[in-house]
XYZ file of C-alpha atoms in Angstrom:
477
model
C -6.190 119.072 -93.681
C -9.566 119.157 -91.877
C -9.630 122.970 -92.123
C -9.009 122.800 -95.881
C -11.824 120.340 -96.363
C -14.142 122.457 -94.266
C -13.361 125.545 -96.395
C -14.010 123.578 -99.579
C -17.320 122.474 -98.109
C -18.296 126.125 -97.618
C -17.406 126.848 -101.240
C -19.373 123.858 -102.531
C -22.680 123.631 -100.613
C -23.963 120.095 -100.162
C -27.249 119.024 -101.645
C -28.003 115.777 -99.845
C -30.996 113.771 -101.044
C -30.163 110.182 -100.068
C -31.813 110.410 -96.625
C -34.621 108.103 -97.683
C -33.479 105.407 -95.297
C -34.427 107.423 -92.229
C -38.095 107.259 -93.096
C -38.847 110.273 -90.918
C -40.163 112.406 -93.756
C -42.914 110.345 -95.358
C -43.295 107.500 -92.859
C -42.923 104.821 -95.548
C -39.686 103.334 -94.228
C -38.318 103.466 -90.698
C -34.721 102.326 -90.452
C -35.183 101.716 -86.703
C -37.284 98.662 -87.591
C -34.441 97.184 -89.671
C -31.468 97.088 -87.307
C -31.609 93.325 -86.604
C -30.362 92.552 -83.069
C -29.182 96.138 -82.526
C -32.823 97.282 -82.489
C -34.120 98.994 -79.397
C -36.743 96.960 -77.552
C -39.568 99.382 -78.347
C -38.887 99.307 -82.089
C -38.712 95.528 -82.190
C -41.788 95.122 -80.029
C -43.819 97.616 -82.069
C -42.920 95.880 -85.324
C -44.162 92.539 -83.977
C -47.816 93.270 -84.717
C -49.040 90.206 -86.571
C -52.505 88.882 -87.280
C -52.426 86.195 -84.573
C -55.266 86.471 -82.035
C -54.143 85.392 -78.522
C -56.065 82.752 -76.623
C -58.859 83.843 -74.331
C -57.737 82.577 -70.922
C -60.715 81.577 -68.728
C -61.260 83.980 -65.845
C -61.144 81.086 -63.379
C -57.541 80.319 -64.341
C -54.831 82.073 -62.352
C -51.057 82.386 -62.898
C -49.002 80.539 -60.272
C -45.474 80.771 -61.666
C -43.511 82.801 -64.213
C -40.260 82.071 -66.022
C -38.416 84.898 -67.761
C -35.439 84.545 -70.098
C -34.335 88.032 -71.131
C -31.534 89.661 -73.070
C -29.722 92.648 -71.587
C -30.920 96.109 -72.584
C -29.426 98.525 -75.093
C -25.663 98.737 -74.655
C -22.754 100.792 -75.952
C -20.401 99.435 -78.651
C -17.837 96.925 -77.452
C -14.155 97.823 -77.194
C -13.417 95.993 -80.476
C -16.133 97.883 -82.323
C -15.018 101.226 -80.857
C -11.596 100.634 -82.431
C -13.294 99.779 -85.737
C -15.145 103.117 -85.716
C -11.869 104.928 -84.952
C -10.361 103.246 -88.027
C -13.405 104.247 -90.067
C -12.843 107.873 -89.109
C -9.232 107.694 -90.306
C -10.220 106.048 -93.567
C -13.027 108.523 -94.251
C -10.516 111.338 -93.878
C -8.306 109.615 -96.485
C -11.254 109.246 -98.868
C -12.172 112.917 -98.490
C -8.554 113.910 -99.170
C -8.661 111.852 -102.376
C -11.873 113.632 -103.339
C -10.290 116.993 -102.555
C -7.319 116.156 -104.773
C -9.642 115.112 -107.597
C -12.605 116.772 -109.246
C -13.693 119.730 -107.088
C -17.056 119.828 -108.858
C -17.936 116.461 -107.305
C -17.659 117.623 -103.688
C -21.308 118.662 -103.626
C -22.252 114.967 -103.810
C -20.596 114.231 -100.451
C -22.895 114.425 -97.403
C -21.857 117.304 -95.153
C -21.597 115.255 -91.966
C -18.662 113.264 -93.362
C -16.389 116.323 -93.307
C -14.399 116.144 -90.089
C -16.491 113.287 -88.690
C -15.197 111.629 -85.533
C -16.648 108.630 -83.750
C -18.895 109.604 -80.807
C -16.988 106.972 -78.840
C -13.518 108.215 -79.801
C -11.001 107.757 -77.005
C -13.162 105.324 -75.052
C -11.071 102.529 -73.546
C -14.029 100.468 -72.359
C -17.283 99.468 -73.978
C -20.261 97.140 -73.994
C -21.884 98.568 -70.853
C -25.619 98.977 -70.356
C -26.652 102.541 -71.265
C -29.449 104.657 -69.827
C -31.877 103.586 -72.545
C -31.142 99.962 -71.685
C -31.801 100.549 -67.996
C -35.104 102.145 -68.939
C -36.098 99.148 -71.097
C -35.667 96.646 -68.257
C -37.112 98.932 -65.594
C -40.359 99.478 -67.507
C -40.535 95.833 -68.558
C -40.638 94.961 -64.852
C -43.387 97.499 -64.191
C -45.530 96.069 -66.975
C -45.011 92.461 -65.825
C -45.921 93.352 -62.244
C -49.053 95.125 -63.441
C -50.007 92.266 -65.751
C -49.560 89.503 -63.168
C -50.268 91.096 -59.775
C -51.100 87.695 -58.223
C -47.462 86.678 -58.597
C -46.013 89.705 -56.831
C -48.235 90.078 -53.787
C -45.863 88.478 -51.294
C -43.003 89.852 -49.251
C -39.705 89.568 -51.100
C -37.463 86.604 -50.483
C -34.676 85.494 -52.877
C -36.072 81.944 -52.935
C -39.520 83.196 -53.933
C -38.365 85.708 -56.552
C -35.194 84.178 -57.976
C -33.052 86.495 -60.105
C -30.079 85.185 -62.070
C -27.687 86.873 -64.494
C -24.502 86.038 -66.323
C -21.208 87.392 -65.012
C -21.166 90.025 -67.758
C -21.784 93.500 -66.291
C -24.486 94.535 -68.809
C -26.507 91.424 -67.958
C -26.271 91.881 -64.185
C -26.974 95.610 -64.566
C -30.088 94.690 -66.557
C -31.169 92.407 -63.731
C -30.708 95.248 -61.261
C -32.698 97.705 -63.417
C -35.472 95.110 -63.691
C -35.438 94.412 -59.941
C -35.660 98.123 -59.110
C -38.851 98.323 -61.154
C -40.251 95.039 -59.883
C -39.897 95.780 -56.160
C -40.388 99.534 -56.306
C -42.602 100.716 -53.453
C -42.115 97.523 -51.438
C -39.124 98.613 -49.396
C -37.927 101.469 -47.211
C -34.968 102.882 -49.199
C -35.331 106.463 -50.378
C -38.374 108.311 -51.707
C -39.172 105.451 -54.112
C -39.337 102.977 -51.212
C -36.895 100.635 -52.934
C -35.495 97.504 -51.362
C -32.344 95.453 -51.733
C -32.613 92.201 -53.671
C -30.319 89.376 -54.663
C -28.893 88.666 -58.124
C -26.878 85.455 -58.423
C -24.450 84.379 -61.131
C -22.587 81.270 -62.149
C -18.939 81.311 -63.136
C -18.487 81.988 -66.847
C -16.500 78.782 -67.119
C -19.313 76.576 -65.813
C -22.562 78.407 -66.635
C -24.382 75.818 -68.753
C -27.760 77.504 -68.144
C -27.186 81.022 -69.438
C -23.793 80.862 -71.210
C -23.984 77.377 -72.690
C -22.493 78.724 -75.932
C -19.260 79.398 -74.038
C -19.102 75.973 -72.428
C -20.094 73.888 -75.474
C -16.856 72.937 -77.235
C -18.464 71.321 -80.284
C -20.566 74.451 -80.838
C -17.487 76.671 -80.742
C -15.859 74.430 -83.342
C -19.002 74.489 -85.482
C -19.254 78.268 -85.311
C -15.629 78.709 -86.362
C -16.100 76.298 -89.274
C -19.177 78.178 -90.533
C -17.689 81.654 -90.581
C -16.058 81.305 -94.057
C -19.335 80.090 -95.570
C -21.202 82.951 -93.922
C -18.694 85.498 -95.241
C -19.111 84.031 -98.734
C -22.868 84.611 -98.557
C -22.506 88.172 -97.240
C -19.645 89.448 -99.394
C -21.629 89.877 -102.649
C -24.082 92.098 -100.787
C -21.326 94.308 -99.366
C -19.551 94.435 -102.739
C -22.731 95.416 -104.567
C -23.554 98.159 -102.087
C -19.950 99.418 -102.123
C -20.177 99.890 -105.890
C -23.474 101.748 -105.506
C -22.034 104.034 -102.826
C -18.997 104.831 -104.980
C -21.278 105.760 -107.882
C -23.544 107.823 -105.645
C -20.961 109.786 -103.661
C -17.795 109.404 -105.782
C -15.827 108.190 -102.757
C -13.843 104.948 -103.021
C -15.760 102.994 -100.402
C -14.607 99.398 -99.858
C -16.438 96.298 -98.651
C -15.029 96.924 -95.176
C -16.250 100.514 -95.279
C -19.784 99.311 -96.020
C -19.608 96.910 -93.088
C -18.331 99.616 -90.720
C -20.769 102.285 -91.929
C -23.658 99.837 -91.502
C -22.501 99.175 -87.960
C -22.278 102.933 -87.367
C -25.802 103.339 -88.746
C -27.143 100.817 -86.251
C -25.347 102.442 -83.343
C -26.456 105.944 -84.285
C -30.099 104.972 -84.790
C -30.318 102.757 -81.709
C -28.199 104.625 -79.150
C -28.220 108.229 -80.364
C -31.557 108.500 -82.214
C -29.698 109.692 -85.306
C -31.007 108.356 -88.620
C -29.939 111.098 -91.066
C -26.190 110.398 -91.144
C -24.724 106.902 -91.629
C -28.147 105.317 -92.175
C -29.034 107.913 -94.802
C -26.060 106.903 -96.939
C -28.057 103.788 -97.837
C -31.308 103.490 -99.739
C -34.158 101.528 -98.092
C -33.494 98.530 -100.348
C -29.821 98.553 -99.334
C -30.769 98.734 -95.652
C -33.016 95.713 -96.107
C -30.180 93.757 -97.720
C -27.763 94.707 -94.942
C -30.368 93.746 -92.358
C -30.720 90.398 -94.128
C -26.980 89.714 -93.809
C -27.275 90.247 -90.042
C -30.376 88.063 -89.834
C -28.591 85.396 -91.868
C -25.724 85.312 -89.378
C -28.188 85.125 -86.491
C -29.977 82.202 -88.186
C -26.842 80.240 -89.087
C -24.831 80.721 -85.889
C -27.491 81.059 -83.181
C -30.810 79.949 -84.651
C -32.440 77.232 -86.722
C -29.506 76.915 -89.145
C -28.110 73.923 -87.226
C -29.610 71.873 -84.398
C -26.543 72.229 -82.173
C -27.299 75.976 -81.972
C -30.357 75.292 -79.820
C -29.785 71.778 -78.474
C -26.940 73.134 -76.381
C -29.575 75.238 -74.567
C -31.234 72.097 -73.195
C -30.045 72.730 -69.579
C -31.905 76.052 -69.642
C -35.096 74.447 -70.970
C -34.854 71.722 -68.322
C -34.391 74.384 -65.637
C -37.549 76.152 -66.826
C -39.592 72.929 -66.831
C -38.250 71.888 -63.435
C -39.314 75.199 -61.884
C -42.838 74.753 -63.274
C -43.038 71.173 -62.027
C -42.061 72.397 -58.558
C -44.801 75.028 -58.755
C -47.345 72.344 -59.699
C -46.219 70.195 -56.765
C -46.524 73.153 -54.362
C -50.038 73.831 -55.632
C -51.115 70.195 -55.399
C -49.747 69.874 -51.867
C -51.252 73.193 -50.763
C -47.956 74.684 -49.642
C -48.332 77.850 -47.622
C -47.696 81.212 -49.350
C -44.110 82.319 -48.927
C -42.753 78.771 -48.952
C -42.350 78.229 -52.709
C -40.887 79.999 -55.708
C -43.205 82.186 -57.797
C -40.825 83.556 -60.427
C -37.496 82.589 -61.913
C -36.018 85.590 -63.709
C -32.919 85.290 -65.921
C -30.860 87.966 -67.691
C -28.356 87.044 -70.338
C -27.598 87.640 -74.024
C -28.860 87.180 -77.573
C -26.786 83.989 -77.662
C -29.033 82.731 -74.850
C -32.431 84.043 -75.899
C -32.246 82.958 -79.552
C -31.473 79.249 -78.927
C -34.139 79.172 -76.210
C -36.650 80.677 -78.648
C -35.761 77.904 -81.098
C -36.223 75.205 -78.459
C -39.802 76.449 -78.057
C -40.354 76.299 -81.806
C -41.258 79.981 -82.213
C -41.003 81.772 -85.593
C -41.583 78.598 -87.587
C -43.858 78.113 -90.572
C -45.582 75.126 -92.154
C -43.695 71.847 -91.723
C -40.631 73.467 -90.155
C -41.512 72.330 -86.636
C -41.450 68.692 -87.771
C -38.096 69.356 -89.422
C -36.441 70.606 -86.241
C -37.927 67.657 -84.351
C -35.909 65.498 -86.770
C -32.818 67.708 -86.272
C -33.008 68.858 -89.884
C -31.607 72.313 -90.726
C -34.093 74.771 -92.160
C -33.741 76.722 -95.374
C -31.966 80.049 -95.066
C -34.168 83.128 -94.634
C -35.113 84.371 -98.132
C -33.317 87.428 -99.416
C -35.207 90.714 -99.858
C -37.452 91.687 -101.506
C -38.942 88.320 -100.511
C -40.718 88.358 -97.153
C -39.452 86.331 -94.224
C -40.506 85.436 -90.690
C -36.985 85.335 -89.240
C -35.986 88.907 -88.400
C -33.430 89.784 -85.742
C -35.386 92.919 -84.794
C -38.307 90.673 -83.785
C -36.445 87.615 -82.505
C -33.782 89.301 -80.368
C -33.772 93.096 -80.084
C -32.173 94.577 -76.996
C -34.121 93.428 -73.887
C -35.785 90.630 -75.921
C -37.520 88.140 -73.670
C -39.500 84.936 -73.508
C -41.998 84.539 -70.681
C -43.563 81.209 -69.798
C -46.473 81.704 -67.455
C -47.870 78.652 -65.682
C -51.617 78.801 -64.992
C -53.763 76.712 -62.690
C -57.329 76.113 -63.818
C -60.069 74.556 -61.663
C -61.190 71.083 -62.625
C -64.452 72.411 -64.037
C -62.640 74.579 -66.561
C -62.048 72.805 -69.850
C -60.050 74.285 -72.671
C -60.432 73.420 -76.321
C -56.809 72.272 -76.483
C -56.928 70.183 -73.343
C -56.914 66.428 -73.395
C -59.026 64.759 -70.720
C -56.408 62.615 -69.049
C -56.424 62.953 -65.299
C -55.202 66.402 -64.292
C -54.029 67.218 -67.792
C -56.341 70.212 -68.100
C -55.549 71.759 -64.718
C -52.210 73.356 -65.644
C -51.482 75.372 -68.749
C -48.443 77.207 -70.095
C -48.754 80.481 -71.956
C -45.727 81.604 -73.933
C -45.129 85.288 -74.584
C -42.326 86.586 -76.777
C -41.503 90.222 -76.062
C -44.704 90.323 -73.993
C -46.881 89.194 -76.889
C -48.558 85.736 -76.775
C -47.186 83.592 -79.600
C -48.506 80.350 -81.100
C -46.452 77.198 -80.627
C -46.561 74.703 -83.506
C -45.986 71.890 -81.005
C -49.185 72.853 -79.178
C -51.549 72.931 -82.141
C -50.430 76.496 -82.861
C -51.901 77.929 -79.671
C -50.183 80.104 -77.073
C -52.100 78.495 -74.167
C -51.025 74.889 -73.949
C -51.730 72.103 -71.428
C -48.537 71.684 -69.414
C -48.347 67.946 -70.069
C -48.795 68.524 -73.796
C -46.103 71.193 -73.692
C -43.688 68.737 -72.074
C -44.630 65.825 -74.331
C -44.556 67.586 -77.702
C -42.075 70.408 -77.248
C -39.705 69.494 -74.425
C -39.406 65.686 -74.533
C -38.131 65.437 -78.142
C -35.180 67.642 -77.129
C -34.550 65.431 -74.099
C -33.385 62.674 -76.427
C -30.111 64.604 -76.248
C -28.069 65.771 -73.298
C -25.559 68.568 -72.917
C -22.544 66.280 -72.514
C -23.252 64.205 -75.615
C -23.857 67.370 -77.654
C -21.013 69.507 -76.405
C -18.102 67.366 -75.257
C -15.479 66.867 -77.946
C -14.440 63.208 -78.084
C -10.829 62.695 -77.067
C -8.510 61.578 -79.838
């Protein structure tokens, strides 16, 4: 069968002109910037070039503590998705056979790569592991952080000074290791790179309320399951519309499921294999933007601002971050000796961790939306293309996405325009960086450099009206 199709392909040369989605020819559209949470870190970071001008931090201020909440790096498809791509290969072969049995004159409309296509992951029994590109993302992130904040990494390593935590999922712990290799490179005695051993700790999946709260929050799991039909109802018209357009364009009987699977293949090819002229090129740029929107919609409804439980369940993580900064303030005020207190708390987890934490900080909000989430009100859904929107998965949570909260100490004589003169209120400031870029916080008068007390009062304390047990424990019948 495959040989027959290949011979027909030689008899009917393919003229393929739908590669507009790759954007590599005229630079007007780059599909790599539209892959939602499957975006590589570099693509997501590069696309996050807004008009916001970061605060000018006074030279007298110095960083004394850093919190990092990061997603794992680029990974391979999961076992479930590998099976889906195997099924896609089988179905594509059936569609090509139907085309072969039909009008031979229409074969020239079929892209050449479809003939005999097999999944690059065919036969794989395992999946979801961190790939080389993902290791590279975390390794170089560590190098940049060390270079940016040298004052924080000038002490001899100790696990209580440089705390590293990860979930018990291999791609998260592997990301922590890749990061640690970069962070402590040159500070040890192992091998030519003078590496050193370092500790990565994990909580049990069943009890990790800091980094896998979405797995331990029963009411959230019930909410998510209840929302899936409504989400499918919103997405299905998009897939149906695009399926019809693909059938008309290529004269193959693509279904809604085919569109879903081909879109997934597009994201994997572009992100993992740097291929944008196959699955991605089946879609026009406007279709890619609609498919991206369906992914962003799911991210918003099930992990983001769509419902307050999505981020309120991350309260233990926010409290852990604030507690570490309060301990750093205490160490500074009591003049603790270097090497006796924690300087960084570094965490490696998943999009399901990073997105709720981003929402707790109030990032990616516009206008009155911050006041709405303070009242636990759901926000309007992200507008459908061609309307513009702030909420984009490629910006909010690409692979290796991260939020950094850097605590600064400023001498008493240094006053900042956002500081309020109440005791030591102006001595400690928090700067928030999303994917290494300072971002304004609506709760801090839309600045990225916020007095620590103001940060706690206006951003953290409103969330503390809740607690994990009251949010997540299902009442017994």
